[in-house]
């Protein structure tokens, strides 16, 4: 990703500040407050305003799927895992082992954990929906309290009647 960032905003949310970055009309980064380091020059764009609107709808329980262009770099395995994460339905969870199977690598649950840890676009690529084999919340870049809040929000607003596509 050698092209320069077109826009960058820090967005307040119910789970803390979120950093959104756009490059070439696609979201390239969505990070949590604890992952933001140093002062950042903010520059809004129409695309980032659309992303902020969709995130606001998500946090109000009005949106279960995002319709934003995404661009990310990673290994082929990471990309398979990130795609598998996007296939976990809203309000549901999968274990690392189940995600490994979804990514056609059934013995790679630890590698799924690393790919999830390196997810560049949190929430939209919903790594918060991945749990331990024992059903417990484990590992999350935004911190376990944030993961818990996101899962609770989705559980509360799971009804299809509230869905915006």
C-alpha atoms as a printed R data frame, in Angstrom:
    type eleno elety resid chain resno       x       y      z
1   ATOM     1    CA   UNK     A     1   0.000   0.000  0.000
2   ATOM     2    CA   UNK     A     2   2.360   2.659 -1.172
3   ATOM     3    CA   UNK     A     3  -0.341   5.227 -1.998
4   ATOM     4    CA   UNK     A     4  -0.835   7.992  0.504
5   ATOM     5    CA   UNK     A     5  -3.728   8.116  2.965
6   ATOM     6    CA   UNK     A     6  -6.533  10.281  1.510
7   ATOM     7    CA   UNK     A     7  -8.340  10.781  4.776
8   ATOM     8    CA   UNK     A     8  -8.157  10.007  8.466
9   ATOM     9    CA   UNK     A     9 -10.640  10.681 11.226
10  ATOM    10    CA   UNK     A    10 -10.972   9.827 14.882
11  ATOM    11    CA   UNK     A    11 -14.564   8.945 15.594
12  ATOM    12    CA   UNK     A    12 -16.126   8.829 19.065
13  ATOM    13    CA   UNK     A    13 -18.152   5.650 19.655
14  ATOM    14    CA   UNK     A    14 -19.790   3.715 22.496
15  ATOM    15    CA   UNK     A    15 -16.599   1.605 22.714
16  ATOM    16    CA   UNK     A    16 -14.170   4.540 22.723
17  ATOM    17    CA   UNK     A    17 -12.443   6.457 19.968
18  ATOM    18    CA   UNK     A    18 -12.034   4.740 16.610
19  ATOM    19    CA   UNK     A    19  -9.405   5.617 14.014
20  ATOM    20    CA   UNK     A    20 -10.598   5.326 10.415
21  ATOM    21    CA   UNK     A    21  -8.265   5.716  7.444
22  ATOM    22    CA   UNK     A    22  -9.126   5.862  3.755
23  ATOM    23    CA   UNK     A    23  -6.917   5.310  0.771
24  ATOM    24    CA   UNK     A    24  -8.211   5.540 -2.797
25  ATOM    25    CA   UNK     A    25 -11.906   5.355 -1.909
26  ATOM    26    CA   UNK     A    26 -11.582   2.334  0.397
27  ATOM    27    CA   UNK     A    27 -11.259   1.831  4.128
28  ATOM    28    CA   UNK     A    28  -7.763   0.596  4.962
29  ATOM    29    CA   UNK     A    29  -7.826   0.854  8.744
30  ATOM    30    CA   UNK     A    30 -10.280   0.862 11.625
31  ATOM    31    CA   UNK     A    31  -8.490   0.737 14.961
32  ATOM    32    CA   UNK     A    32  -9.497   1.128 18.589
33  ATOM    33    CA   UNK     A    33  -8.339   3.900 20.905
34  ATOM    34    CA   UNK     A    34  -5.738   1.701 22.604
35  ATOM    35    CA   UNK     A    35  -4.143   1.090 19.182
36  ATOM    36    CA   UNK     A    36  -3.753   4.781 18.276
37  ATOM    37    CA   UNK     A    37  -0.321   6.216 18.961
38  ATOM    38    CA   UNK     A    38   0.819   9.793 18.750
39  ATOM    39    CA   UNK     A    39  -0.957  12.844 17.357
40  ATOM    40    CA   UNK     A    40  -2.651  12.320 14.009
41  ATOM    41    CA   UNK     A    41  -3.620  14.914 11.441
42  ATOM    42    CA   UNK     A    42  -7.300  14.408 10.689
43  ATOM    43    CA   UNK     A    43  -8.724  14.962  7.219
44  ATOM    44    CA   UNK     A    44 -12.327  13.977  6.533
45  ATOM    45    CA   UNK     A    45 -13.584  12.810  3.143
46  ATOM    46    CA   UNK     A    46 -17.060  11.965  1.821
47  ATOM    47    CA   UNK     A    47 -16.098   8.271  2.016
48  ATOM    48    CA   UNK     A    48 -15.097   8.570  5.689
49  ATOM    49    CA   UNK     A    49 -18.338  10.439  6.410
50  ATOM    50    CA   UNK     A    50 -20.217   7.493  4.871
51  ATOM    51    CA   UNK     A    51 -18.162   5.055  6.976
52  ATOM    52    CA   UNK     A    52 -18.897   7.101 10.114
53  ATOM    53    CA   UNK     A    53 -22.619   7.078  9.265
54  ATOM    54    CA   UNK     A    54 -22.639   3.297  8.812
55  ATOM    55    CA   UNK     A    55 -20.787   2.819 12.097
56  ATOM    56    CA   UNK     A    56 -23.297   5.095 13.877
57  ATOM    57    CA   UNK     A    57 -26.119   2.948 12.441
58  ATOM    58    CA   UNK     A    58 -24.315  -0.185 13.639
59  ATOM    59    CA   UNK     A    59 -23.959   1.180 17.170
60  ATOM    60    CA   UNK     A    60 -27.667   2.145 17.219
61  ATOM    61    CA   UNK     A    61 -28.539  -1.419 16.200
62  ATOM    62    CA   UNK     A    62 -29.858  -0.325 12.802
63  ATOM    63    CA   UNK     A    63 -27.130  -1.879 10.634
64  ATOM    64    CA   UNK     A    64 -25.978  -5.479 10.636
65  ATOM    65    CA   UNK     A    65 -23.901  -5.427  7.439
66  ATOM    66    CA   UNK     A    66 -21.543  -2.782  6.105
67  ATOM    67    CA   UNK     A    67 -21.428  -1.700  2.475
68  ATOM    68    CA   UNK     A    68 -18.030  -0.056  2.320
69  ATOM    69    CA   UNK     A    69 -15.120  -0.712 -0.014
70  ATOM    70    CA   UNK     A    70 -12.234  -2.265  1.919
71  ATOM    71    CA   UNK     A    71  -8.577  -2.597  0.959
72  ATOM    72    CA   UNK     A    72  -6.038  -4.484  3.023
73  ATOM    73    CA   UNK     A    73  -2.730  -6.193  2.601
74  ATOM    74    CA   UNK     A    74  -1.756  -9.462  4.172
75  ATOM    75    CA   UNK     A    75  -0.708 -12.970  3.366
76  ATOM    76    CA   UNK     A    76  -3.076 -15.176  1.395
77  ATOM    77    CA   UNK     A    77  -3.895 -17.017  4.615
78  ATOM    78    CA   UNK     A    78  -4.692 -13.774  6.467
79  ATOM    79    CA   UNK     A    79  -6.968 -12.681  3.630
80  ATOM    80    CA   UNK     A    80  -8.804 -16.032  3.768
81  ATOM    81    CA   UNK     A    81  -9.264 -15.647  7.516
82  ATOM    82    CA   UNK     A    82 -10.468 -12.041  7.201
83  ATOM    83    CA   UNK     A    83 -12.971 -13.133  4.552
84  ATOM    84    CA   UNK     A    84 -14.133 -15.974  6.815
85  ATOM    85    CA   UNK     A    85 -14.608 -13.486  9.658
86  ATOM    86    CA   UNK     A    86 -16.867 -11.401  7.410
87  ATOM    87    CA   UNK     A    87 -19.043 -14.484  6.933
88  ATOM    88    CA   UNK     A    88 -19.818 -14.864 10.655
89  ATOM    89    CA   UNK     A    89 -23.421 -13.656 10.988
90  ATOM    90    CA   UNK     A    90 -24.236 -10.609 13.072
91  ATOM    91    CA   UNK     A    91 -24.886 -11.536 16.677
92  ATOM    92    CA   UNK     A    92 -23.216 -14.937 16.397
93  ATOM    93    CA   UNK     A    93 -19.785 -16.216 17.353
94  ATOM    94    CA   UNK     A    94 -17.396 -18.852 16.051
95  ATOM    95    CA   UNK     A    95 -14.381 -20.481 17.676
96  ATOM    96    CA   UNK     A    96 -10.888 -20.086 16.262
97  ATOM    97    CA   UNK     A    97 -11.122 -23.720 15.136
98  ATOM    98    CA   UNK     A    98 -14.388 -23.083 13.308
99  ATOM    99    CA   UNK     A    99 -12.873 -20.070 11.547
100 ATOM   100    CA   UNK     A   100  -9.877 -22.222 10.579
101 ATOM   101    CA   UNK     A   101 -12.286 -24.667  8.950
102 ATOM   102    CA   UNK     A   102 -14.089 -21.807  7.184
103 ATOM   103    CA   UNK     A   103 -10.682 -20.697  5.823
104 ATOM   104    CA   UNK     A   104  -9.957 -24.229  4.543
105 ATOM   105    CA   UNK     A   105  -7.189 -24.734  7.112
106 ATOM   106    CA   UNK     A   106  -8.784 -26.905  9.819
107 ATOM   107    CA   UNK     A   107  -5.576 -27.355 11.833
108 ATOM   108    CA   UNK     A   108  -4.630 -23.681 11.859
109 ATOM   109    CA   UNK     A   109  -6.616 -22.317 14.806
110 ATOM   110    CA   UNK     A   110  -3.524 -20.659 16.330
111 ATOM   111    CA   UNK     A   111  -2.721 -19.037 12.986
112 ATOM   112    CA   UNK     A   112  -6.333 -17.824 12.844
113 ATOM   113    CA   UNK     A   113  -5.696 -16.138 16.194
114 ATOM   114    CA   UNK     A   114  -2.655 -14.349 14.774
115 ATOM   115    CA   UNK     A   115  -4.528 -13.324 11.618
116 ATOM   116    CA   UNK     A   116  -7.367 -11.994 13.777
117 ATOM   117    CA   UNK     A   117  -4.841 -10.087 15.888
118 ATOM   118    CA   UNK     A   118  -3.495  -8.480 12.683
119 ATOM   119    CA   UNK     A   119  -6.955  -7.559 11.363
120 ATOM   120    CA   UNK     A   120  -6.559  -4.010  9.997
121 ATOM   121    CA   UNK     A   121 -10.293  -3.196  9.873
122 ATOM   122    CA   UNK     A   122 -11.905  -4.031 13.209
123 ATOM   123    CA   UNK     A   123 -15.698  -4.220 13.622
124 ATOM   124    CA   UNK     A   124 -16.296  -4.326  9.849
125 ATOM   125    CA   UNK     A   125 -14.098  -7.422  9.646
126 ATOM   126    CA   UNK     A   126 -15.681  -8.723 12.857
127 ATOM   127    CA   UNK     A   127 -12.852 -10.408 14.740
128 ATOM   128    CA   UNK     A   128 -14.815  -9.616 17.918
129 ATOM   129    CA   UNK     A   129 -17.105 -12.530 16.968
130 ATOM   130    CA   UNK     A   130 -14.317 -15.088 17.490
131 ATOM   131    CA   UNK     A   131 -14.190 -16.858 20.849
132 ATOM   132    CA   UNK     A   132 -12.200 -19.633 22.477
133 ATOM   133    CA   UNK     A   133 -13.144 -23.290 21.969
134 ATOM   134    CA   UNK     A   134 -14.520 -23.291 25.536
135 ATOM   135    CA   UNK     A   135 -16.891 -20.411 24.705
136 ATOM   136    CA   UNK     A   136 -14.897 -17.816 26.630
137 ATOM   137    CA   UNK     A   137 -13.881 -14.416 25.337
138 ATOM   138    CA   UNK     A   138 -10.190 -14.428 24.512
139 ATOM   139    CA   UNK     A   139  -7.701 -12.133 22.818
140 ATOM   140    CA   UNK     A   140  -8.903  -8.920 21.208
141 ATOM   141    CA   UNK     A   141  -6.928  -5.901 20.007
142 ATOM   142    CA   UNK     A   142  -9.455  -3.459 21.430
143 ATOM   143    CA   UNK     A   143  -9.428  -5.215 24.803
144 ATOM   144    CA   UNK     A   144 -11.850  -7.771 26.210
145 ATOM   145    CA   UNK     A   145 -14.272  -5.146 27.662
146 ATOM   146    CA   UNK     A   146 -14.713  -3.711 24.129
147 ATOM   147    CA   UNK     A   147 -15.231  -7.200 22.691
148 ATOM   148    CA   UNK     A   148 -17.840  -7.873 25.364
149 ATOM   149    CA   UNK     A   149 -19.653  -4.589 24.566
150 ATOM   150    CA   UNK     A   150 -19.710  -5.313 20.826
151 ATOM   151    CA   UNK     A   151 -21.103  -8.811 21.351
152 ATOM   152    CA   UNK     A   152 -23.699  -7.514 23.823
153 ATOM   153    CA   UNK     A   153 -24.778  -4.808 21.372
154 ATOM   154    CA   UNK     A   154 -25.222  -7.372 18.594
155 ATOM   155    CA   UNK     A   155 -27.137  -9.733 20.884
156 ATOM   156    CA   UNK     A   156 -29.491  -6.893 21.846
157 ATOM   157    CA   UNK     A   157 -30.232  -5.796 18.274
158 ATOM   158    CA   UNK     A   158 -30.266  -9.133 16.478
159 ATOM   159    CA   UNK     A   159 -33.848  -8.857 15.138
160 ATOM   160    CA   UNK     A   160 -33.920  -8.714 11.309
161 ATOM   161    CA   UNK     A   161 -36.615  -6.014 11.334
162 ATOM   162    CA   UNK     A   162 -34.028  -3.400 12.386
163 ATOM   163    CA   UNK     A   163 -31.598  -4.252  9.594
164 ATOM   164    CA   UNK     A   164 -30.362  -1.720  7.034
165 ATOM   165    CA   UNK     A   165 -28.507  -3.130  4.030
